[in-house]
Amino acid sequence: MWSRRHFLTTAACSAFAGSSLPAAEEGFQPLFNGNDLSGWQGDTLLWTVDNGELVGRTPGIGYNDFLATAAEYGDFVLRFEVRLVDDVGNSGVQFRSQRMKGSMEMIGYQADIGPGWWGDLYDESRRRVTLVEADTALTDRIVKKDGWNEYEIDAQGPKIKLTLNGKVTAQYEEEAPNIERSGRIAVQVHAGPPIEVRFRNMRIRTL
């Protein structure tokens, strides 16, 4: 039954244990090992591993759901590939985020994924606003609908930069003094109709 939740909790250090994935670039380490959900926490009915890919799939749900790292990260560069199947629905990658108490929701920055949202920087469940809106003329041209898209999140101090398929879509400098500069990374399946989103080659370089 989809209404039943299976919640996976593993030690953060197990994220890399037994991983056969090499670091994609110098200084980078796998964030997802391609084999199982070690080092991640979330609903294992919605999040699975298939063909070395991290897959979020819903039958249609009434809430946002997130699979989150057990570990926290401050300054980093995160690189990954993402495919939104049939270019339908909405997803995103949270960073410098925390899970809201008593909820599957996350609070913090999000690199957005989905038609009309690709490349945006959003503030999930906190200010609930788009901090930087990507140029849709650019994203319409560069996004590979139903294909694999290369995404990079660069977070250093107050400065955040999002790059999609080699093009910068958002640059932001946080001025609010009370905004956390560290936290968990999480992947999202959005409330609404059925969705399938796939992530692969997730690797991170801490700074």
PDB file of C-alpha atoms in Angstrom:
ATOM      1  CA  MET A   1       0.000   0.000   0.000  1.00  0.00           C
ATOM      2  CA  TRP A   2       1.278   3.413  -0.938  1.00  0.00           C
ATOM      3  CA  SER A   3      -0.146   4.930   2.230  1.00  0.00           C
ATOM      4  CA  ARG A   4       2.337   2.966   4.306  1.00  0.00           C
ATOM      5  CA  ARG A   5       5.771   4.532   4.720  1.00  0.00           C
ATOM      6  CA  HIS A   6       9.010   2.685   5.005  1.00  0.00           C
ATOM      7  CA  PHE A   7      11.632   4.961   6.485  1.00  0.00           C
ATOM      8  CA  LEU A   8      15.291   4.147   5.912  1.00  0.00           C
ATOM      9  CA  THR A   9      17.902   5.378   8.369  1.00  0.00           C
ATOM     10  CA  THR A  10      21.580   4.586   7.947  1.00  0.00           C
ATOM     11  CA  ALA A  11      24.833   5.969   9.268  1.00  0.00           C
ATOM     12  CA  ALA A  12      26.217   8.830   7.240  1.00  0.00           C
ATOM     13  CA  CYS A  13      29.582   7.191   6.919  1.00  0.00           C
ATOM     14  CA  SER A  14      28.048   4.231   5.088  1.00  0.00           C
ATOM     15  CA  ALA A  15      27.335   6.385   2.049  1.00  0.00           C
ATOM     16  CA  PHE A  16      30.685   5.499   0.568  1.00  0.00           C
ATOM     17  CA  ALA A  17      31.171   2.065   2.060  1.00  0.00           C
ATOM     18  CA  GLY A  18      31.668  -0.560  -0.616  1.00  0.00           C
ATOM     19  CA  SER A  19      31.055   1.913  -3.411  1.00  0.00           C
ATOM     20  CA  SER A  20      32.588   0.899  -6.712  1.00  0.00           C
ATOM     21  CA  LEU A  21      32.052   4.307  -8.254  1.00  0.00           C
ATOM     22  CA  PRO A  22      35.228   6.276  -8.934  1.00  0.00           C
ATOM     23  CA  ALA A  23      35.353   9.989  -8.228  1.00  0.00           C
ATOM     24  CA  ALA A  24      34.265  11.683 -11.444  1.00  0.00           C
ATOM     25  CA  GLU A  25      36.711  14.547 -11.085  1.00  0.00           C
ATOM     26  CA  GLU A  26      39.641  15.288  -8.847  1.00  0.00           C
ATOM     27  CA  GLY A  27      38.513  16.022  -5.310  1.00  0.00           C
ATOM     28  CA  PHE A  28      34.970  14.718  -5.846  1.00  0.00           C
ATOM     29  CA  GLN A  29      33.436  11.786  -3.993  1.00  0.00           C
ATOM     30  CA  PRO A  30      30.216   9.869  -4.769  1.00  0.00           C
ATOM     31  CA  LEU A  31      27.173  11.152  -2.893  1.00  0.00           C
ATOM     32  CA  PHE A  32      25.127   8.150  -4.052  1.00  0.00           C
ATOM     33  CA  ASN A  33      26.846   4.784  -4.412  1.00  0.00           C
ATOM     34  CA  GLY A  34      24.701   3.471  -7.261  1.00  0.00           C
ATOM     35  CA  ASN A  35      23.896   0.250  -5.398  1.00  0.00           C
ATOM     36  CA  ASP A  36      21.533   1.054  -2.538  1.00  0.00           C
ATOM     37  CA  LEU A  37      20.259   3.882  -0.336  1.00  0.00           C
ATOM     38  CA  SER A  38      23.082   3.746   2.193  1.00  0.00           C
ATOM     39  CA  GLY A  39      23.664   7.185   3.690  1.00  0.00           C
ATOM     40  CA  TRP A  40      20.182   8.425   2.744  1.00  0.00           C
ATOM     41  CA  GLN A  41      16.951   8.676   4.758  1.00  0.00           C
ATOM     42  CA  GLY A  42      13.439   8.579   3.366  1.00  0.00           C
ATOM     43  CA  ASP A  43      10.440   6.615   2.132  1.00  0.00           C
ATOM     44  CA  THR A  44      11.660   3.460   0.398  1.00  0.00           C
ATOM     45  CA  LEU A  45       8.299   2.968  -1.315  1.00  0.00           C
ATOM     46  CA  LEU A  46       8.855   6.207  -3.218  1.00  0.00           C
ATOM     47  CA  TRP A  47      12.642   6.050  -3.571  1.00  0.00           C
ATOM     48  CA  THR A  48      14.505   3.112  -5.080  1.00  0.00           C
ATOM     49  CA  VAL A  49      17.681   2.233  -6.973  1.00  0.00           C
ATOM     50  CA  ASP A  50      17.423   1.039 -10.558  1.00  0.00           C
ATOM     51  CA  ASN A  51      20.278   0.407 -12.986  1.00  0.00           C
ATOM     52  CA  GLY A  52      22.660   2.424 -10.823  1.00  0.00           C
ATOM     53  CA  GLU A  53      20.252   5.375 -10.727  1.00  0.00           C
ATOM     54  CA  LEU A  54      18.453   6.982  -7.795  1.00  0.00           C
ATOM     55  CA  VAL A  55      14.760   6.922  -8.705  1.00  0.00           C
ATOM     56  CA  GLY A  56      11.836   8.841  -7.218  1.00  0.00           C
ATOM     57  CA  ARG A  57       8.472   7.543  -8.412  1.00  0.00           C
ATOM     58  CA  THR A  58       4.965   8.319  -7.155  1.00  0.00           C
ATOM     59  CA  PRO A  59       1.432   7.219  -8.076  1.00  0.00           C
ATOM     60  CA  GLY A  60       0.339  10.788  -7.319  1.00  0.00           C
ATOM     61  CA  ILE A  61       0.680  12.114  -3.767  1.00  0.00           C
ATOM     62  CA  GLY A  62      -0.705  15.005  -1.750  1.00  0.00           C
ATOM     63  CA  TYR A  63       2.549  16.142  -0.178  1.00  0.00           C
ATOM     64  CA  ASN A  64       6.147  16.859  -1.157  1.00  0.00           C
ATOM     65  CA  ASP A  65       8.477  13.980  -0.339  1.00  0.00           C
ATOM     66  CA  PHE A  66      12.250  14.059   0.084  1.00  0.00           C
ATOM     67  CA  LEU A  67      15.050  11.536   0.324  1.00  0.00           C
ATOM     68  CA  ALA A  68      17.781  13.220   2.359  1.00  0.00           C
ATOM     69  CA  THR A  69      21.415  12.565   3.164  1.00  0.00           C
ATOM     70  CA  ALA A  70      22.192  11.637   6.739  1.00  0.00           C
ATOM     71  CA  ALA A  71      25.313  13.804   6.506  1.00  0.00           C
ATOM     72  CA  GLU A  72      25.362  17.602   6.441  1.00  0.00           C
ATOM     73  CA  TYR A  73      27.398  19.800   4.127  1.00  0.00           C
ATOM     74  CA  GLY A  74      28.426  23.459   4.263  1.00  0.00           C
ATOM     75  CA  ASP A  75      30.543  24.769   1.393  1.00  0.00           C
ATOM     76  CA  PHE A  76      30.646  22.399  -1.569  1.00  0.00           C
ATOM     77  CA  VAL A  77      30.277  21.801  -5.271  1.00  0.00           C
ATOM     78  CA  LEU A  78      27.667  19.156  -6.120  1.00  0.00           C
ATOM     79  CA  ARG A  79      27.403  17.708  -9.621  1.00  0.00           C
ATOM     80  CA  PHE A  80      24.805  15.272 -10.898  1.00  0.00           C
ATOM     81  CA  GLU A  81      22.702  14.264 -13.885  1.00  0.00           C
ATOM     82  CA  VAL A  82      18.917  14.318 -13.720  1.00  0.00           C
ATOM     83  CA  ARG A  83      16.164  13.039 -15.990  1.00  0.00           C
ATOM     84  CA  LEU A  84      12.532  14.048 -15.514  1.00  0.00           C
ATOM     85  CA  VAL A  85      10.692  11.239 -17.299  1.00  0.00           C
ATOM     86  CA  ASP A  86       8.413  12.569 -20.065  1.00  0.00           C
ATOM     87  CA  ASP A  87       9.295  16.090 -18.799  1.00  0.00           C
ATOM     88  CA  VAL A  88       6.259  15.811 -16.488  1.00  0.00           C
ATOM     89  CA  GLY A  89       5.975  17.052 -12.910  1.00  0.00           C
ATOM     90  CA  ASN A  90       8.309  18.878 -10.593  1.00  0.00           C
ATOM     91  CA  SER A  91      11.372  17.908  -8.602  1.00  0.00           C
ATOM     92  CA  GLY A  92      14.416  19.567  -7.120  1.00  0.00           C
ATOM     93  CA  VAL A  93      17.544  19.152  -5.054  1.00  0.00           C
ATOM     94  CA  GLN A  94      17.605  20.641  -1.577  1.00  0.00           C
ATOM     95  CA  PHE A  95      20.847  21.823   0.003  1.00  0.00           C
ATOM     96  CA  ARG A  96      21.817  23.488   3.257  1.00  0.00           C
ATOM     97  CA  SER A  97      18.454  22.134   4.363  1.00  0.00           C
ATOM     98  CA  GLN A  98      16.848  20.358   7.302  1.00  0.00           C
ATOM     99  CA  ARG A  99      13.821  18.115   7.592  1.00  0.00           C
ATOM    100  CA  MET A 100      10.868  19.823   9.217  1.00  0.00           C
ATOM    101  CA  LYS A 101       9.930  18.252  12.555  1.00  0.00           C
ATOM    102  CA  GLY A 102       7.194  15.664  12.204  1.00  0.00           C
ATOM    103  CA  SER A 103       7.096  15.964   8.425  1.00  0.00           C
ATOM    104  CA  MET A 104       8.640  14.576   5.249  1.00  0.00           C
ATOM    105  CA  GLU A 105       9.099  18.190   4.101  1.00  0.00           C
ATOM    106  CA  MET A 106      12.473  19.933   3.934  1.00  0.00           C
ATOM    107  CA  ILE A 107      13.284  23.556   4.675  1.00  0.00           C
ATOM    108  CA  GLY A 108      16.074  25.348   2.836  1.00  0.00           C
ATOM    109  CA  TYR A 109      17.472  26.142  -0.580  1.00  0.00           C
ATOM    110  CA  GLN A 110      16.345  24.179  -3.628  1.00  0.00           C
ATOM    111  CA  ALA A 111      17.792  23.878  -7.127  1.00  0.00           C
ATOM    112  CA  ASP A 112      14.557  23.474  -9.052  1.00  0.00           C
ATOM    113  CA  ILE A 113      13.708  20.887 -11.701  1.00  0.00           C
ATOM    114  CA  GLY A 114      10.650  20.836 -13.958  1.00  0.00           C
ATOM    115  CA  PRO A 115       8.892  22.685 -16.801  1.00  0.00           C
ATOM    116  CA  GLY A 116       8.835  26.386 -15.992  1.00  0.00           C
ATOM    117  CA  TRP A 117      11.162  25.836 -13.024  1.00  0.00           C
ATOM    118  CA  TRP A 118      14.384  24.439 -14.458  1.00  0.00           C
ATOM    119  CA  GLY A 119      17.433  26.294 -13.123  1.00  0.00           C
ATOM    120  CA  ASP A 120      15.556  28.385 -10.564  1.00  0.00           C
ATOM    121  CA  LEU A 121      16.795  28.850  -6.999  1.00  0.00           C
ATOM    122  CA  TYR A 122      13.860  28.399  -4.629  1.00  0.00           C
ATOM    123  CA  ASP A 123      13.564  28.755  -0.849  1.00  0.00           C
ATOM    124  CA  GLU A 124      11.533  25.700   0.206  1.00  0.00           C
ATOM    125  CA  SER A 125       9.196  25.999   3.240  1.00  0.00           C
ATOM    126  CA  ARG A 126      11.121  28.984   4.631  1.00  0.00           C
ATOM    127  CA  ARG A 127      10.548  32.175   2.666  1.00  0.00           C
ATOM    128  CA  ARG A 128       8.595  30.180   0.047  1.00  0.00           C
ATOM    129  CA  VAL A 129       9.793  32.371  -2.789  1.00  0.00           C
ATOM    130  CA  THR A 130      11.893  31.973  -5.912  1.00  0.00           C
ATOM    131  CA  LEU A 131      15.134  33.707  -4.979  1.00  0.00           C
ATOM    132  CA  VAL A 132      16.442  33.709  -8.549  1.00  0.00           C
ATOM    133  CA  GLU A 133      14.301  32.953 -11.601  1.00  0.00           C
ATOM    134  CA  ALA A 134      16.193  31.451 -14.510  1.00  0.00           C
ATOM    135  CA  ASP A 135      15.863  32.915 -17.999  1.00  0.00           C
ATOM    136  CA  THR A 136      13.194  30.689 -19.558  1.00  0.00           C
ATOM    137  CA  ALA A 137      14.413  31.523 -23.053  1.00  0.00           C
ATOM    138  CA  LEU A 138      17.740  29.982 -22.021  1.00  0.00           C
ATOM    139  CA  THR A 139      16.338  26.975 -20.180  1.00  0.00           C
ATOM    140  CA  ASP A 140      13.851  26.208 -22.968  1.00  0.00           C
ATOM    141  CA  ARG A 141      16.830  26.010 -25.309  1.00  0.00           C
ATOM    142  CA  ILE A 142      19.227  23.968 -23.171  1.00  0.00           C
ATOM    143  CA  VAL A 143      17.004  21.565 -21.219  1.00  0.00           C
ATOM    144  CA  LYS A 144      16.863  18.059 -22.655  1.00  0.00           C
ATOM    145  CA  LYS A 145      13.231  17.060 -22.252  1.00  0.00           C
ATOM    146  CA  ASP A 146      13.010  13.425 -21.127  1.00  0.00           C
ATOM    147  CA  GLY A 147      16.811  13.279 -21.428  1.00  0.00           C
ATOM    148  CA  TRP A 148      19.725  13.542 -19.013  1.00  0.00           C
ATOM    149  CA  ASN A 149      20.612  17.048 -17.847  1.00  0.00           C
ATOM    150  CA  GLU A 150      23.859  17.998 -16.112  1.00  0.00           C
ATOM    151  CA  TYR A 151      23.337  20.159 -13.025  1.00  0.00           C
ATOM    152  CA  GLU A 152      25.855  21.803 -10.700  1.00  0.00           C
ATOM    153  CA  ILE A 153      25.261  23.489  -7.343  1.00  0.00           C
ATOM    154  CA  ASP A 154      28.132  25.642  -6.081  1.00  0.00           C
ATOM    155  CA  ALA A 155      27.637  26.914  -2.522  1.00  0.00           C
ATOM    156  CA  GLN A 156      30.480  28.891  -0.972  1.00  0.00           C
ATOM    157  CA  GLY A 157      29.816  31.153   1.993  1.00  0.00           C
ATOM    158  CA  PRO A 158      26.896  33.433   1.143  1.00  0.00           C
ATOM    159  CA  LYS A 159      27.285  32.852  -2.603  1.00  0.00           C
ATOM    160  CA  ILE A 160      25.294  30.272  -4.543  1.00  0.00           C
ATOM    161  CA  LYS A 161      25.553  29.467  -8.242  1.00  0.00           C
ATOM    162  CA  LEU A 162      23.469  27.022 -10.281  1.00  0.00           C
ATOM    163  CA  THR A 163      24.681  25.721 -13.622  1.00  0.00           C
ATOM    164  CA  LEU A 164      22.519  23.642 -15.970  1.00  0.00           C
ATOM    165  CA  ASN A 165      24.000  21.903 -18.995  1.00  0.00           C
ATOM    166  CA  GLY A 166      27.022  24.177 -18.838  1.00  0.00           C
ATOM    167  CA  LYS A 167      25.063  27.449 -18.577  1.00  0.00           C
ATOM    168  CA  VAL A 168      24.720  29.510 -15.388  1.00  0.00           C
ATOM    169  CA  THR A 169      21.026  29.902 -14.576  1.00  0.00           C
ATOM    170  CA  ALA A 170      21.158  31.472 -11.110  1.00  0.00           C
ATOM    171  CA  GLN A 171      23.635  33.469  -9.035  1.00  0.00           C
ATOM    172  CA  TYR A 172      22.675  34.598  -5.566  1.00  0.00           C
ATOM    173  CA  GLU A 173      24.301  36.129  -2.519  1.00  0.00           C
ATOM    174  CA  GLU A 174      22.521  35.610   0.786  1.00  0.00           C
ATOM    175  CA  GLU A 175      22.263  38.778   2.849  1.00  0.00           C
ATOM    176  CA  ALA A 176      20.052  37.507   5.679  1.00  0.00           C
ATOM    177  CA  PRO A 177      22.252  36.807   8.725  1.00  0.00           C
ATOM    178  CA  ASN A 178      20.021  34.068  10.173  1.00  0.00           C
ATOM    179  CA  ILE A 179      20.061  31.707   7.164  1.00  0.00           C
ATOM    180  CA  GLU A 180      21.942  28.469   7.759  1.00  0.00           C
ATOM    181  CA  ARG A 181      25.064  27.847   5.687  1.00  0.00           C
ATOM    182  CA  SER A 182      25.133  24.101   6.219  1.00  0.00           C
ATOM    183  CA  GLY A 183      22.650  21.271   6.179  1.00  0.00           C
ATOM    184  CA  ARG A 184      21.484  18.180   4.403  1.00  0.00           C
ATOM    185  CA  ILE A 185      21.127  17.497   0.691  1.00  0.00           C
ATOM    186  CA  ALA A 186      17.844  15.971  -0.486  1.00  0.00           C
ATOM    187  CA  VAL A 187      16.043  15.000  -3.685  1.00  0.00           C
ATOM    188  CA  GLN A 188      12.347  15.717  -4.166  1.00  0.00           C
ATOM    189  CA  VAL A 189       9.192  14.306  -5.681  1.00  0.00           C
ATOM    190  CA  HIS A 190       6.524  16.990  -5.693  1.00  0.00           C
ATOM    191  CA  ALA A 191       2.903  16.755  -4.644  1.00  0.00           C
ATOM    192  CA  GLY A 192       0.502  16.219  -7.508  1.00  0.00           C
ATOM    193  CA  PRO A 193       0.070  13.749 -10.370  1.00  0.00           C
ATOM    194  CA  PRO A 194       2.334  10.730 -10.903  1.00  0.00           C
ATOM    195  CA  ILE A 195       5.996  11.574 -11.455  1.00  0.00           C
ATOM    196  CA  GLU A 196       9.234   9.757 -12.120  1.00  0.00           C
ATOM    197  CA  VAL A 197      12.592  11.464 -11.677  1.00  0.00           C
ATOM    198  CA  ARG A 198      16.014   9.838 -11.982  1.00  0.00           C
ATOM    199  CA  PHE A 199      19.402  10.939 -10.697  1.00  0.00           C
ATOM    200  CA  ARG A 200      22.826   9.520 -11.502  1.00  0.00           C
ATOM    201  CA  ASN A 201      26.528  10.355 -11.201  1.00  0.00           C
ATOM    202  CA  MET A 202      25.949  12.326  -8.014  1.00  0.00           C
ATOM    203  CA  ARG A 203      29.326  13.490  -6.682  1.00  0.00           C
ATOM    204  CA  ILE A 204      30.412  16.190  -4.277  1.00  0.00           C
ATOM    205  CA  ARG A 205      33.543  18.142  -3.485  1.00  0.00           C
ATOM    206  CA  THR A 206      33.561  19.721  -0.040  1.00  0.00           C
ATOM    207  CA  LEU A 207      35.390  23.042   0.308  1.00  0.00           C
TER     208      LEU A 207
END
